[in-house]
Coordinates of C-alpha atoms in Angstrom, one line a residue:
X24 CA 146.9 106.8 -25.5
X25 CA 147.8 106.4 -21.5
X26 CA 147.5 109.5 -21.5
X27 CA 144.0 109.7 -22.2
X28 CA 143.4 106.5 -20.3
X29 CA 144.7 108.5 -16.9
X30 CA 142.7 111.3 -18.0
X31 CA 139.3 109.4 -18.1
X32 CA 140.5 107.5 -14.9
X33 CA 140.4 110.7 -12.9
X34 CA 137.3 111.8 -14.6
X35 CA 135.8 108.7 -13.2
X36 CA 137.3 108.3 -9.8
X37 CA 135.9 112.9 -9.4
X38 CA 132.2 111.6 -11.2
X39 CA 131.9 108.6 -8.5
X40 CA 133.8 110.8 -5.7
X41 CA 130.9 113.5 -6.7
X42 CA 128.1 111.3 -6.8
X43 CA 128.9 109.7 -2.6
X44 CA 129.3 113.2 -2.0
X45 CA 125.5 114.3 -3.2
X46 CA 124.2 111.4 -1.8
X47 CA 125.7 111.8 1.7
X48 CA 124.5 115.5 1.4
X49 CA 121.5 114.2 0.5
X50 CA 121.2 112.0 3.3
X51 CA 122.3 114.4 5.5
X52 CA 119.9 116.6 4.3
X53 CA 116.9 114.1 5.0
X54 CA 118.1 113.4 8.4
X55 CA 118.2 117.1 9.1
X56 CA 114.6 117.5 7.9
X57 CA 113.4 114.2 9.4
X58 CA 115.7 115.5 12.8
X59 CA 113.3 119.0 12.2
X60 CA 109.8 117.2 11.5
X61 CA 110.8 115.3 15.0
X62 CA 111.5 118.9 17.0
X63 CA 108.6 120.4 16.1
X64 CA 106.3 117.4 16.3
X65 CA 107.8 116.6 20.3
X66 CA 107.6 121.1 20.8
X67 CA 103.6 121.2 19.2
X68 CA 103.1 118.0 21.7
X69 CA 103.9 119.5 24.9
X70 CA 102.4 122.3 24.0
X71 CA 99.2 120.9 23.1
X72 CA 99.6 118.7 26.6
X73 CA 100.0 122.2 28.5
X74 CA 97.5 123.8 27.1
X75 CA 95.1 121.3 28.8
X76 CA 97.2 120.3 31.6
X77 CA 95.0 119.7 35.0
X78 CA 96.6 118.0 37.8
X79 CA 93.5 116.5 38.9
X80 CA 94.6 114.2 35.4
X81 CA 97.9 112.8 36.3
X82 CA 97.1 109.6 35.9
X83 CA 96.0 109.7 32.3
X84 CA 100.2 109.7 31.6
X85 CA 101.5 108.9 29.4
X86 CA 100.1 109.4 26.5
X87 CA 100.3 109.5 22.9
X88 CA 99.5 111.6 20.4
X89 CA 99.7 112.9 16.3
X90 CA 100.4 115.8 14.5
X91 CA 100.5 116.3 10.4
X92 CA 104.0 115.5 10.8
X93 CA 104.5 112.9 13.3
X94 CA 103.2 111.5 16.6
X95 CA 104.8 112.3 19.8
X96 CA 104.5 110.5 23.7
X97 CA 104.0 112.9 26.7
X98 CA 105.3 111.8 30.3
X99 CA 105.0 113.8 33.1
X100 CA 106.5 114.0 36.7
X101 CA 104.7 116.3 39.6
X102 CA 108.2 117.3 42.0
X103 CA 106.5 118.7 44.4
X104 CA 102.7 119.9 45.3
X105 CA 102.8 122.5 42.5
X106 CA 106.0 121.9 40.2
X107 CA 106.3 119.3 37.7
X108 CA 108.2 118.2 34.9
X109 CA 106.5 117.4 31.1
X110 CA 108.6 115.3 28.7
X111 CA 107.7 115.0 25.1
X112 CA 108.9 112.6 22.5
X113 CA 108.2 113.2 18.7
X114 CA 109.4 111.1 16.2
X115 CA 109.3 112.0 12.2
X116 CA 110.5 110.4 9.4
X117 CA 112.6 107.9 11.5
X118 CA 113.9 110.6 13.4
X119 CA 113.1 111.7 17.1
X120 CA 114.0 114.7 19.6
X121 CA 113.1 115.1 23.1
X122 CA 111.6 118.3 24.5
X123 CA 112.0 118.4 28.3
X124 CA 109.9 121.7 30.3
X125 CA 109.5 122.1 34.1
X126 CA 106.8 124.5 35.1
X127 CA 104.3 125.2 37.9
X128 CA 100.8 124.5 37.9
X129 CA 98.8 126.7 40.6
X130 CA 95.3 127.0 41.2
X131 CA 95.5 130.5 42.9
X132 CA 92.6 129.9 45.2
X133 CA 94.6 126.4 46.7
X134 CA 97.2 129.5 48.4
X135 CA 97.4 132.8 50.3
X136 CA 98.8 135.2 48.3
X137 CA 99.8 139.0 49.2
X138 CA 101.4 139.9 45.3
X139 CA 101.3 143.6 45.3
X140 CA 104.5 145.4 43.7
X141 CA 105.9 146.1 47.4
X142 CA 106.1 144.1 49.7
X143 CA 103.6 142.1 50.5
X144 CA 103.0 140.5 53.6
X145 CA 102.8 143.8 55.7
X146 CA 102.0 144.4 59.4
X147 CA 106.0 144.4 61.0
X148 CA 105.9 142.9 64.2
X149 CA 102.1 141.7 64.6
X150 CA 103.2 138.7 62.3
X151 CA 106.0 138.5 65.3
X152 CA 103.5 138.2 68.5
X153 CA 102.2 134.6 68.3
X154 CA 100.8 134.3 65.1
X155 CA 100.5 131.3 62.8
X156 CA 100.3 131.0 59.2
X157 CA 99.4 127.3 57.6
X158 CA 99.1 126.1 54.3
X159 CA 100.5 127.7 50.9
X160 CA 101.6 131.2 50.9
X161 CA 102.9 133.7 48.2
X162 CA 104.4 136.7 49.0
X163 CA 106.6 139.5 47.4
X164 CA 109.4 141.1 49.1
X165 CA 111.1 139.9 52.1
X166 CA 109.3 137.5 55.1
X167 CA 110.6 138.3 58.5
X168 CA 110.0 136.0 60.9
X169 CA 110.5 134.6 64.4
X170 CA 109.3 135.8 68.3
X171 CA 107.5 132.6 69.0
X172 CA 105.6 132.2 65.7
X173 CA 104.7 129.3 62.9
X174 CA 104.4 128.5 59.4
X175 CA 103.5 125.1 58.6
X176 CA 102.4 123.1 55.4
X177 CA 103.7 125.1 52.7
X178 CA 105.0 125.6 50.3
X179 CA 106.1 128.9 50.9
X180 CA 106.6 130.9 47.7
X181 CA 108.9 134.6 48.2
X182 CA 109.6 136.2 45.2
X183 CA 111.9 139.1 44.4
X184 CA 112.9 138.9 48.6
X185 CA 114.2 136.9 51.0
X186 CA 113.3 135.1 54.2
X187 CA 114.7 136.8 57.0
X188 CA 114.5 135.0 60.6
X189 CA 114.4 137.1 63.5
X190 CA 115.4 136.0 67.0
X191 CA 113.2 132.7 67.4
X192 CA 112.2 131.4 71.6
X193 CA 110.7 128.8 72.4
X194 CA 108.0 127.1 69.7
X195 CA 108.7 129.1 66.6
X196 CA 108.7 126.9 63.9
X197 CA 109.5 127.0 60.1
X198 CA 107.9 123.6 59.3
X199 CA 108.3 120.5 61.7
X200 CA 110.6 117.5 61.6
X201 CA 108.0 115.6 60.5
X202 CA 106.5 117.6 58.1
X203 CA 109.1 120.1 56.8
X204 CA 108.3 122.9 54.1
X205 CA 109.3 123.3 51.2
X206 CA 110.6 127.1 50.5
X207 CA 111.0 128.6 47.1
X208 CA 112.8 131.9 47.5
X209 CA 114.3 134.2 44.9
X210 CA 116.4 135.7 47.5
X211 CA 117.7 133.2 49.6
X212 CA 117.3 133.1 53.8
X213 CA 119.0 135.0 56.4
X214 CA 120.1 133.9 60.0
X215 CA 117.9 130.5 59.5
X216 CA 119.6 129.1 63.0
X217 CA 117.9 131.8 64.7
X218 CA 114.3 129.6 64.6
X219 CA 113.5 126.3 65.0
X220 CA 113.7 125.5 61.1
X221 CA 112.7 122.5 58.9
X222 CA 113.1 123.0 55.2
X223 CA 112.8 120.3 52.7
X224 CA 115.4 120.0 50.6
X225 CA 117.3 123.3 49.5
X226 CA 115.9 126.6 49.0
X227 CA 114.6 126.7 45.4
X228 CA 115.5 129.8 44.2
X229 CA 112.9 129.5 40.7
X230 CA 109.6 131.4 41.7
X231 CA 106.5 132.1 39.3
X232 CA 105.7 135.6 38.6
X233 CA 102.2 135.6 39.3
X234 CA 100.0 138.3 38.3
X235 CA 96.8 138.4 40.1
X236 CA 93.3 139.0 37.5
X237 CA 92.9 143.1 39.8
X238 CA 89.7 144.0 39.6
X239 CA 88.7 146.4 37.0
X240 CA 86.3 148.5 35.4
X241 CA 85.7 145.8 32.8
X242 CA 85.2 143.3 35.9
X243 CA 82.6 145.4 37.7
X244 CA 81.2 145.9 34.5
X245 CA 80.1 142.3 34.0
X246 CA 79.5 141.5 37.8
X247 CA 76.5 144.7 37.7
X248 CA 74.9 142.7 34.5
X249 CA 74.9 139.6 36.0
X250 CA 73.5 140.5 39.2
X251 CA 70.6 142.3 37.1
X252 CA 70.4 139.0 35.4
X253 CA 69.8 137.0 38.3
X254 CA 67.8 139.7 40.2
X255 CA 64.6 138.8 38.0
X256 CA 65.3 134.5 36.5
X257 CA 63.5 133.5 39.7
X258 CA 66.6 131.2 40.5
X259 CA 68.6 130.9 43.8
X260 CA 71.8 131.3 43.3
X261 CA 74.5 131.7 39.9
X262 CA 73.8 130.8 36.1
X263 CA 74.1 127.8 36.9
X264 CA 71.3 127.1 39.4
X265 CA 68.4 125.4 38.3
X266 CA 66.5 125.9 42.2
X267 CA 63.4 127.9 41.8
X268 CA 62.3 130.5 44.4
X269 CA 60.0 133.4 43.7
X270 CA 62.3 136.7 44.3
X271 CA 60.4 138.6 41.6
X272 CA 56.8 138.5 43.6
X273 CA 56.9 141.4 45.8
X274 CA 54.4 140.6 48.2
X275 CA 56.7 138.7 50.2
X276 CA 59.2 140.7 51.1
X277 CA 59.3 141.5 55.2
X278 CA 60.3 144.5 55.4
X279 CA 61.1 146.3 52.0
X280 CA 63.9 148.0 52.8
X281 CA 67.6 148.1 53.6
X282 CA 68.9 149.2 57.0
X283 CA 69.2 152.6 56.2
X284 CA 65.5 152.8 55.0
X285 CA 65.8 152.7 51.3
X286 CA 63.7 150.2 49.9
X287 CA 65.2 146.9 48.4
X288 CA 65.0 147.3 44.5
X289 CA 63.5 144.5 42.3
X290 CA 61.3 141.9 42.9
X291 CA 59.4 142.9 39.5
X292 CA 57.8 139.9 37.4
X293 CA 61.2 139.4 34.9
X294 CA 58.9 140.0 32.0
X295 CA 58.1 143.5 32.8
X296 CA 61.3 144.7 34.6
X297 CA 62.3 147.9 32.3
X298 CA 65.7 148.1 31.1
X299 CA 67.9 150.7 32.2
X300 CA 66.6 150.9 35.7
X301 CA 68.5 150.3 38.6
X302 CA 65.5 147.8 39.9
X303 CA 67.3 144.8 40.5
X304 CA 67.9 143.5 44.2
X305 CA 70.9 142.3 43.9
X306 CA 72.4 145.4 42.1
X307 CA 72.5 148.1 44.7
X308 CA 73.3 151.2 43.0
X309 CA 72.6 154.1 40.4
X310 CA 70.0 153.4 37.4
X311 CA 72.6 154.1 35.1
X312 CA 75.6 151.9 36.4
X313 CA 78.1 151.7 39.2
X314 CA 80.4 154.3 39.7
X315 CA 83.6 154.8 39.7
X316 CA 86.6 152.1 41.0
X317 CA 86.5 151.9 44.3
X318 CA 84.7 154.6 44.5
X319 CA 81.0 153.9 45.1
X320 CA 78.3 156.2 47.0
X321 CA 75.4 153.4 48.2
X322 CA 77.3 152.7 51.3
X323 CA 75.5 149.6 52.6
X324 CA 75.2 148.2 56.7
X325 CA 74.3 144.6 57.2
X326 CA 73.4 143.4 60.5
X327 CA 71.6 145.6 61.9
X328 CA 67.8 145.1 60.4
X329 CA 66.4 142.2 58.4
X330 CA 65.6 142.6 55.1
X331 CA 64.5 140.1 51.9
X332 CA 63.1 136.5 52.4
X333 CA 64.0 133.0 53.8
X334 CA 62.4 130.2 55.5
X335 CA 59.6 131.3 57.7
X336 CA 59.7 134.8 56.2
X337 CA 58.7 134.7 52.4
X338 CA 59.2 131.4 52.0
X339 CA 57.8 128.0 53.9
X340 CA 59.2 127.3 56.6
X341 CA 60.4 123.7 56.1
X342 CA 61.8 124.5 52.9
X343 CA 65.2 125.3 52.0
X344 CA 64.7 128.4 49.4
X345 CA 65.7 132.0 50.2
X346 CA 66.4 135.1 48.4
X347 CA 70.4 135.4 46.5
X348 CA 70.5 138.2 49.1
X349 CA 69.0 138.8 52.3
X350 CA 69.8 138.9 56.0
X351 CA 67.9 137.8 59.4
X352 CA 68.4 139.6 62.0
X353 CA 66.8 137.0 64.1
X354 CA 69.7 134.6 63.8
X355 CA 72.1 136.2 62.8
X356 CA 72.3 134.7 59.3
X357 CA 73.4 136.4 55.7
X358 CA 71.8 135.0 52.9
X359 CA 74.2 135.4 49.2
X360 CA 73.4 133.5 46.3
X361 CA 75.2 134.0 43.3
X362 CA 76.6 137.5 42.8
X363 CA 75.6 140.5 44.4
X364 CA 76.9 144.0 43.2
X365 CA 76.8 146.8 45.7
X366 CA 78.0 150.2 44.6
X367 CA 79.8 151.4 47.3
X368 CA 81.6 150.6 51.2
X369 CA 80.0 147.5 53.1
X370 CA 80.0 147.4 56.9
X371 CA 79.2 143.7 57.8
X372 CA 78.0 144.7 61.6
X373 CA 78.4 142.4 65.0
X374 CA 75.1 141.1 64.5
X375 CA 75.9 138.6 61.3
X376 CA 76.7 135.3 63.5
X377 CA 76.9 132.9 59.8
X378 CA 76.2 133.1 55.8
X379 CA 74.2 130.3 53.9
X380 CA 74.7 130.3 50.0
X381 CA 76.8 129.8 47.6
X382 CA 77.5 133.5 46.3
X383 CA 80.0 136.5 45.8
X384 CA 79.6 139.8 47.5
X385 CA 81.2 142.7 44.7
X386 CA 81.7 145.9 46.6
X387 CA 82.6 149.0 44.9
X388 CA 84.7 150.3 47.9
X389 CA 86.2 149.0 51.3
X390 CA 84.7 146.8 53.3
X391 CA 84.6 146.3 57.2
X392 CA 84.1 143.3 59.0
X393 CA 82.8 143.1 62.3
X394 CA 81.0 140.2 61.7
X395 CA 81.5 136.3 62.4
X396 CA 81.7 135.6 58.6
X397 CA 81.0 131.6 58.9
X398 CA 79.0 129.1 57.1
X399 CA 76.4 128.0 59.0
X400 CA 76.7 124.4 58.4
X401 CA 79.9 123.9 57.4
X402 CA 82.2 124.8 53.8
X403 CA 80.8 123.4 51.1
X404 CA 78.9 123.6 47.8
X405 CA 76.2 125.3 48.9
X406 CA 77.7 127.6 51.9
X407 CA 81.0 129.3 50.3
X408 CA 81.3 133.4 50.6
X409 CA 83.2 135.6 48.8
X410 CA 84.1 139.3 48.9
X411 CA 85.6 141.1 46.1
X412 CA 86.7 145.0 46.4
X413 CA 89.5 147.0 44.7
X414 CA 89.4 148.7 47.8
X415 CA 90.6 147.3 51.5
X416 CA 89.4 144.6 53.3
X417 CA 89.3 144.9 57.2
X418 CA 89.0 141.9 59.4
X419 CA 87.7 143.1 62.6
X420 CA 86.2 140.3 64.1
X421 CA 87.3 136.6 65.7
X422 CA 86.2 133.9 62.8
X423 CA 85.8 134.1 59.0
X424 CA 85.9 131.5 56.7
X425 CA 85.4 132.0 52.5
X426 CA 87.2 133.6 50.0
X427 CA 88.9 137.4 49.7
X428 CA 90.2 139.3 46.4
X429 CA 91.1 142.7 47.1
X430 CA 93.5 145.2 44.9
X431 CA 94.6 146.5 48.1
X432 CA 95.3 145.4 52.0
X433 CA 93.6 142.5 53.5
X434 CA 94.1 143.5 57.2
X435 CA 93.5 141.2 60.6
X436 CA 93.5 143.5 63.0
X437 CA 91.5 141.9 66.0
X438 CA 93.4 139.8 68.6
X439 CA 93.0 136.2 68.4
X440 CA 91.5 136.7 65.2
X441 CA 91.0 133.1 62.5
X442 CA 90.7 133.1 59.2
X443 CA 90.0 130.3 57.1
X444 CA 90.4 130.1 53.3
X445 CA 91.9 132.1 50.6
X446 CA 93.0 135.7 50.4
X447 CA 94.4 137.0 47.4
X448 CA 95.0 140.9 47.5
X449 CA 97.9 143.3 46.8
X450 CA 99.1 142.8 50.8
X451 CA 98.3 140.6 53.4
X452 CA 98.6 142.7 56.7
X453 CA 98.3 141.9 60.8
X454 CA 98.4 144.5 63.1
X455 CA 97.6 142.3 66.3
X456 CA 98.8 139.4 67.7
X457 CA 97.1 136.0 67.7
X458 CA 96.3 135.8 64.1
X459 CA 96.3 132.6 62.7
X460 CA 95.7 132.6 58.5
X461 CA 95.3 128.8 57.1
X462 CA 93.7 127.5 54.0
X463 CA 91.2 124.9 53.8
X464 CA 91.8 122.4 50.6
X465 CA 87.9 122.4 49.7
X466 CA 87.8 126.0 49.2
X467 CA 89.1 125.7 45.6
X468 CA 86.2 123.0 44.4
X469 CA 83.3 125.2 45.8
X470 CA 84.4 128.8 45.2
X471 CA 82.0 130.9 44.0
X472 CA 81.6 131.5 40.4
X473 CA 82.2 135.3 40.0
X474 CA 85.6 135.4 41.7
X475 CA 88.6 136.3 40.0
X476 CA 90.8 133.7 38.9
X477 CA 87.7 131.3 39.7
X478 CA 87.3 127.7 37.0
X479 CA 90.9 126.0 37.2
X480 CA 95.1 126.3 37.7
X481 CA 97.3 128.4 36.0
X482 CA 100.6 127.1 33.9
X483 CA 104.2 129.1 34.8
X484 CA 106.7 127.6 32.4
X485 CA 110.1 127.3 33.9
X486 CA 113.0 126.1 32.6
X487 CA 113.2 124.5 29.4
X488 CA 115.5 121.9 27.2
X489 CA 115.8 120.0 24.1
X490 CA 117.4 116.4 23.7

């Protein structure tokens, strides 16, 4: 009989042994689900939160937010002018996790950028002799630099390279006591004592691979319809322009023809222009579409004869309407409104003094810039210029301010030579002394509408944890 009592006592003390066992298990098992729910709540948060991420919104942080499983609360942290730091909390079933992600947020028209395959910011010594580079810059490959030259503002972005300081004299700078630069270099920096330098903080060696939008086929594609498009909607300017002028009336073009002779294409009531035809003013090219890349035969001069309408020609004279393309020779001024496709080289001649419109100039070959390449009246809204090529870019002239995409070299090869704004090709080159390159903040907010990379920043995840 006590031996059966011991038996049942052990066959109770293994059944309640058993049952705290399934329970913890099962506890354990809740937690872990609950501990799950919570990841992938906090991981579909941030995501959701980068996926919209504008930095013009900092200030709406932080926030919350729900998903099927959960809700989650989003901080974020900008480091520096482009790097920043997104912190998610997601909490499920009584359980939370913490997902932590730094990346960069880049608006590629707020920077100069030379991101070809080589390097990138080409020219040897002319970069050497004087020169000065301000604002943001991007490069690939190594950055030599001294012999009384500056780069100010940054921050200075060098990826798969390093910077390399040459000898320095007097007044070459790398940033200023007061206002030091911020360097992000893959590569690290040689001989930095060599040059007057101010760096803020250490180097950062964590640098975005950016990828510029190239121009392509497809790209042209699209630019040659929309510049039919807005040949014939009587509308100055882009798609979204709602001022009238009368481009498709034909009587008031003075003269009717390009430079060259050829007569200006278009102006044809837009209910009666026939499809298929290459007469549309703003498309310069064959009936049947623009040729190859970068390899275009209507090779176009501007600035040497007047052609479409503005005030006082076309147009009243008090008013403010013009053509989306035109030039007087009178003054001096270039007249782009919206996008204009050109199938071929452009030669902007010593005669254009300033630009007035809002508009993007798409050459299907190189262009050549003699040229003073300035808005009349200031940067703005309603005077931004931009060139696009997958072709070169020569700068061949003292002054240009606008915007530059080109697949291949973006040269400054005039003494004393200023540009203003953006470039983003595959090099950035100087072949003379004197150059200064800066960027000018507004360029961003007024670009026009058919440039590459145009309507917002760019997210480049960096480095990423879990709490």
């Amino acid at each position: 009989m006590a031996a059966v009592l011991g038996i049942a006592a052990v066959v109770t003390v293994v059944a309640i042994g058993a049952y705290f066992m399934a329970s913890e298990t099962l506890h354990d098992s809740v937690r872990n689900r609950g501990e799950t729910r919570a990841f992938q709540v906090a991981n579909s948060g941030l995501e959701l939160e980068l996926a919209t991420f504008n930095s013009d919104n900092l200030d709406d942080y932080p926030k919350n937010g729900t998903t099927e499983d959960g809700s989650y609360a989003v901080t974020v942290q900008q480091l520096d002018a482009y790097e920043y730091i997104i912190q998610c909390r997601g909490v499920s079933e009584g359980a939370s996790e913490i997902v932590t992600q730094r990346f960069f947020y880049l608006n590629l028209w707020d920077l100069n950028m030379g991101a070809g395959e080589g390097a990138s910011l080409g020219g040897g010594s002319a970069w050497n002799g004087q020169a000065t580079i301000d604002g943001p810059l991007y490069i690939r490959g190594d950055m030599e630099w001294g012999s009384s030259s500056n780069y100010y503002g940054g921050p200075l972005f060098i990826r798969e390279g390093k910077l390399i300081t040459t000898h320095g004299g007097a007044g070459c700078d790398l940033g200023t006591a007061a206002d030091p630069v911020r360097v992000y270099c893959t590569g690290g920096t040689v001989d930095l004592h060599k040059i007057d330098a101010h760096i803020d903080g250490p180097v950062r060696t964590s640098v975005p691979d950016i990828e510029l939008p190239w121009v392509t086929s497809d790209y042209m594609d699209a630019a040659e319809e929309l510049a039919r498009k807005e040949s014939t909607d009587n509308k100055m300017g882009g798609t979204a322009s709602s001022a009238p002028n009368t481009e498709t009336v034909i009587i008031h073009l003075v003269p009717q023809s390009y430079a060259d002779g050829t007569t200006i294409p278009g102006r044809r009531m837009a209910d009666t222009a026939p499809a298929g035809t290459s007469d549309y003013y703003k498309y310069r090219g064959d009936a049947g579409g623009h040729g190859p890349l970068n390899n275009g035969t209507h090779t176009l001069d501007i600035g040497a004869a007047s052609f479409g309408a503005w005030p006082g020609n076309g147009y009243d004279a008090a008013s403010a309407t013009f053509d989306d393309f035109a030039y007087d020779a009178g003054t001096g001024t270039l007249y782009v409104n919206g996008t204009v496709l050109i199938d071929g080289p452009v030669n902007i001649l010593a005669g254009v003094n300033n630009y007035v419109g809002n508009g993007t100039l798409v050459c299907n070959g190189d262009v050549y810039i003699e040229g003073n390449l300035v808005p009349r009246d200031g940067l703005s809204a309603s005077e931004a210029l931009g060139i696009v090529t997958a072709g070169d870019v020569w700068l061949h002239r003292e002054a240009m301010t606008g915007a530059v995409f080109c697949n291949g070299t973006f040269t400054l090869d005039k003494p004393g030579t200023v540009y203003e704004g953006t470039v983003l090709a595959g090099v950035i080159s100087a072949t003379s002394p004197n150059i200064t390159l800066r960027t000018n903040p507004i360029l961003k907010d007024v670009l026009p509408e058919s440039m590459p990379g145009a309507g917002g920043g760019l997210i480049f995840p960096g480095t990423w944890s879990r709490q």
